[in-house]
Coordinates of C-alpha atoms and ligand atoms in Angstrom, one line a residue:
X34 CA -135.5 127.4 -7.2
X35 CA -137.1 124.9 -9.6
X36 CA -136.6 125.7 -13.3
X37 CA -140.3 126.6 -13.6
X38 CA -140.1 129.3 -10.9
X39 CA -136.9 130.8 -12.5
X40 CA -138.5 130.7 -15.9
X41 CA -141.6 132.5 -14.5
X42 CA -139.6 135.2 -12.8
X43 CA -137.6 135.8 -16.0
X44 CA -140.8 135.9 -18.0
X45 CA -142.4 138.4 -15.7
X46 CA -139.4 140.6 -16.0
X47 CA -139.3 140.5 -19.8
X48 CA -143.0 141.0 -20.2
X49 CA -143.0 144.0 -17.8
X50 CA -140.2 145.6 -19.8
X51 CA -141.7 144.8 -23.2
X52 CA -145.2 146.0 -22.2
X53 CA -143.9 149.6 -22.3
X54 CA -143.5 149.5 -26.0
X55 CA -146.0 149.1 -28.8
X56 CA -143.7 147.0 -31.1
X57 CA -140.7 146.2 -28.8
X58 CA -137.4 145.3 -30.5
X59 CA -136.1 142.5 -28.3
X60 CA -132.6 141.2 -28.3
X61 CA -132.7 137.5 -27.4
X62 CA -130.0 135.4 -25.6
X63 CA -129.4 131.8 -26.4
X64 CA -127.7 129.1 -24.2
X65 CA -128.8 127.0 -21.3
X66 CA -130.0 129.9 -19.1
X67 CA -133.0 131.3 -21.2
X68 CA -134.5 127.9 -22.0
X69 CA -136.8 128.1 -19.0
X70 CA -137.8 131.6 -20.0
X71 CA -138.8 130.6 -23.5
X72 CA -140.6 127.5 -22.1
X73 CA -142.7 129.8 -19.8
X74 CA -143.4 132.2 -22.6
X75 CA -144.5 129.3 -24.8
X76 CA -146.9 128.0 -22.0
X77 CA -148.4 131.5 -21.5
X78 CA -148.8 132.2 -25.2
X79 CA -150.4 128.8 -25.8
X80 CA -152.8 129.5 -22.9
X81 CA -153.6 132.9 -24.5
X82 CA -152.2 134.7 -21.5
X83 CA -149.6 136.7 -23.5
X84 CA -149.4 137.9 -27.1
X85 CA -146.0 138.6 -28.6
X86 CA -147.0 138.9 -32.2
X87 CA -146.0 142.6 -32.2
X88 CA -142.5 141.9 -31.0
X89 CA -139.4 142.4 -33.2
X90 CA -136.9 139.8 -32.0
X91 CA -133.2 140.0 -32.8
X92 CA -130.5 137.4 -32.2
X93 CA -127.7 139.0 -30.1
X94 CA -125.0 136.7 -31.3
X95 CA -124.1 133.8 -33.5
X96 CA -121.3 131.3 -33.9
X97 CA -119.3 131.5 -37.1
X98 CA -120.2 128.0 -38.3
X99 CA -122.2 126.4 -41.1
X100 CA -125.7 127.9 -41.4
X101 CA -127.4 124.6 -40.9
X102 CA -125.2 123.4 -38.0
X103 CA -127.6 122.1 -35.3
X104 CA -125.4 123.9 -32.7
X105 CA -125.7 127.3 -34.3
X106 CA -127.8 129.8 -32.4
X107 CA -130.1 129.8 -35.4
X108 CA -131.0 126.2 -34.6
X109 CA -131.5 127.1 -30.9
X110 CA -134.1 129.7 -32.0
X111 CA -135.9 127.1 -34.2
X112 CA -136.3 124.8 -31.2
X113 CA -136.9 127.3 -28.4
X114 CA -138.4 130.4 -30.0
X115 CA -140.1 129.5 -33.2
X116 CA -142.2 127.0 -31.2
X117 CA -143.8 129.8 -29.1
X118 CA -147.3 130.5 -30.5
X119 CA -147.4 133.8 -32.4
X120 CA -143.6 134.4 -32.1
X121 CA -142.3 136.5 -35.0
X122 CA -139.2 135.2 -36.7
X123 CA -135.9 136.2 -35.2
X124 CA -133.7 138.5 -37.2
X125 CA -130.6 136.5 -37.5
X126 CA -127.0 136.9 -38.4
X127 CA -126.4 135.4 -41.9
X128 CA -123.4 133.1 -42.1
X129 CA -123.2 132.3 -45.8
X130 CA -121.9 135.7 -46.8
X131 CA -118.9 137.0 -48.7
X132 CA -117.9 139.2 -45.8
X133 CA -118.6 138.7 -42.1
X134 CA -117.5 142.2 -41.5
X135 CA -120.2 143.5 -43.9
X136 CA -122.7 141.2 -42.2
X137 CA -121.9 142.8 -38.9
X138 CA -122.5 146.2 -40.4
X139 CA -125.8 145.1 -42.0
X140 CA -126.9 143.7 -38.6
X141 CA -125.9 146.9 -36.8
X142 CA -128.0 148.9 -39.3
X143 CA -131.0 146.6 -38.9
X144 CA -131.0 147.2 -35.1
X145 CA -130.5 150.9 -35.6
X146 CA -133.4 151.1 -38.1
X147 CA -135.6 149.5 -35.4
X148 CA -134.6 152.4 -33.2
X149 CA -132.2 150.3 -31.2
X150 CA -133.3 147.6 -28.8
X151 CA -136.2 148.3 -26.5
X152 CA -135.2 145.3 -24.3
X153 CA -132.1 143.1 -24.3
X154 CA -132.4 139.7 -22.7
X155 CA -128.9 138.7 -21.6
X156 CA -127.1 135.7 -20.0
X157 CA -123.8 136.0 -18.3
X158 CA -120.8 134.0 -19.5
X159 CA -118.6 132.2 -17.0
X160 CA -115.9 134.8 -17.9
X161 CA -118.3 137.7 -17.5
X162 CA -119.1 138.1 -21.2
X163 CA -122.3 139.6 -22.5
X164 CA -123.3 137.9 -25.8
X165 CA -119.9 137.4 -27.4
X166 CA -118.4 140.6 -25.9
X167 CA -115.6 138.8 -24.2
X168 CA -113.5 140.4 -21.4
X169 CA -111.6 143.3 -22.8
X170 CA -114.6 144.5 -24.9
X171 CA -115.1 148.2 -24.5
X172 CA -118.4 149.9 -23.6
X173 CA -118.4 151.5 -27.0
X174 CA -117.9 148.3 -29.0
X175 CA -120.2 147.8 -31.9
X176 CA -121.6 144.8 -33.7
X177 CA -118.6 142.9 -35.1
X178 CA -116.8 139.6 -35.7
X179 CA -114.9 138.5 -32.6
X180 CA -112.4 135.7 -31.7
X181 CA -114.0 133.6 -29.0
X182 CA -112.2 133.3 -25.7
X183 CA -111.0 129.9 -24.6
X184 CA -113.8 129.8 -22.0
X185 CA -116.5 130.5 -24.6
X186 CA -115.0 127.8 -26.9
X187 CA -115.0 125.4 -24.0
X188 CA -118.7 126.2 -23.3
X189 CA -119.4 125.6 -27.1
X190 CA -118.1 122.1 -26.8
X191 CA -121.3 121.3 -24.9
X192 CA -122.8 121.0 -28.4
X193 CA -120.1 121.4 -31.1
X194 CA -117.5 118.6 -31.6
X195 CA -115.1 121.2 -32.6
X196 CA -115.8 124.6 -31.1
X197 CA -115.9 127.6 -33.6
X198 CA -113.1 130.0 -33.3
X199 CA -115.2 133.1 -34.0
X200 CA -118.5 134.6 -33.4
X201 CA -120.7 137.5 -34.5
X202 CA -122.1 139.7 -31.8
X203 CA -124.0 142.8 -31.1
X204 CA -121.6 145.2 -29.4
X205 CA -121.8 146.5 -25.8
X206 CA -122.9 149.8 -27.3
X207 CA -126.0 148.2 -28.8
X208 CA -126.7 146.0 -25.9
X209 CA -126.2 148.5 -23.1
X210 CA -128.0 151.0 -25.3
X211 CA -131.2 149.0 -25.0
X212 CA -133.9 150.9 -23.0
X213 CA -134.3 148.0 -20.7
X214 CA -132.0 145.1 -19.7
X215 CA -133.1 141.8 -18.4
X216 CA -130.0 139.8 -17.2
X217 CA -130.5 136.2 -16.2
X218 CA -128.3 133.7 -14.3
X219 CA -129.0 130.4 -12.7
X220 CA -127.1 127.6 -11.1
X221 CA -124.1 127.4 -8.7
X222 CA -121.6 127.5 -11.5
X223 CA -122.5 131.2 -12.1
X224 CA -122.2 132.3 -8.4
X225 CA -118.7 133.4 -8.7
X226 CA -119.0 135.5 -11.9
X227 CA -122.3 137.0 -10.6
X228 CA -120.4 138.2 -7.5
X229 CA -117.6 139.5 -9.7
X230 CA -120.0 141.4 -11.9
X231 CA -122.0 143.0 -9.1
X232 CA -119.5 143.4 -6.3
X233 CA -116.1 144.1 -7.8
X234 CA -115.2 147.1 -9.9
X235 CA -117.1 148.0 -13.1
X236 CA -114.8 147.5 -16.1
X237 CA -114.2 145.8 -19.3
X238 CA -112.4 142.8 -17.7
X239 CA -116.0 141.7 -16.7
X240 CA -118.4 143.2 -19.4
X241 CA -121.4 142.1 -17.3
X242 CA -120.4 144.6 -14.7
X243 CA -121.5 147.4 -17.0
X244 CA -125.1 146.3 -16.4
X245 CA -124.8 148.0 -13.0
X246 CA -124.6 151.4 -14.7
X247 CA -127.7 150.9 -16.7
X248 CA -130.7 152.9 -15.5
X249 CA -133.3 150.2 -16.2
X250 CA -131.8 146.8 -15.7
X251 CA -133.5 143.9 -14.0
X252 CA -131.4 141.0 -12.8
X253 CA -133.0 137.7 -12.3
X254 CA -131.0 135.1 -10.3
X255 CA -131.9 131.9 -8.7
X256 CA -130.6 131.2 -5.2
X257 CA -127.6 129.2 -6.4
X258 CA -126.4 132.0 -8.8
X259 CA -126.9 134.5 -6.0
X260 CA -125.1 132.5 -3.4
X261 CA -121.8 134.4 -3.4
X262 CA -123.3 137.9 -3.2
X263 CA -122.9 139.6 0.2
X264 CA -126.2 139.3 2.1
Ligands
LIG439 P1 -125.3 129.8 -20.7 O1 -124.5 130.9 -21.4 O2 -126.7 130.3 -20.6 O3 -125.3 128.6 -21.6 O4 -124.7 129.5 -19.4 C1 -124.6 132.2 -21.0 C2 -123.7 133.0 -21.8 O5 -122.6 132.6 -22.2 O6 -124.1 134.2 -22.1

């Protein structure tokens, strides 16, 4: 599936979920996967086909790194989100704080004050993580500081010279508590973890498997990412 078709399918799923709310609070993923989604949203907004000015976007995670680091998720949103016509600024984790623990609590309260997430846009990590909820994270986990797994640190080296050791993340409680989930995966490298998440047992060794228990989850896969699912 060309990137454009994947982006369009992701965009349709997100818009359909968001359209149910007047001012949707939307948790936004970063990484390679959602780039095509944001490009499609940019194209539709520029053409006047969608209007996202009423949305309340929230980052779902951040690396513990310098605020101005070009590899921080904050910088990703500058490139891929802030360039969408009409896109409201993303509520971000602050990094230059005295206490990351207090920052996690502040972020939890911001999401709670928005009434929780209306929609969470999620990628799936090669190890089955959702945001930085690494394997072992419980369903009830809250927004917190986490040690990044070796796999997440390896992925981070796609950008960072030296991968951060920690991240800030919305917990599985906040993410799975969203009214709607839109989980995205593309590319052959994700085929195995997609099959694990959707065909093996649900449990915290593969946090993405919890998506199966959500009553309103849409999963958008390209053919490569879906290749290992039983037909
Ligand atoms: P990716 O990351 O989109 O860069 O593959 C997904 C994730 O780790 O959630």
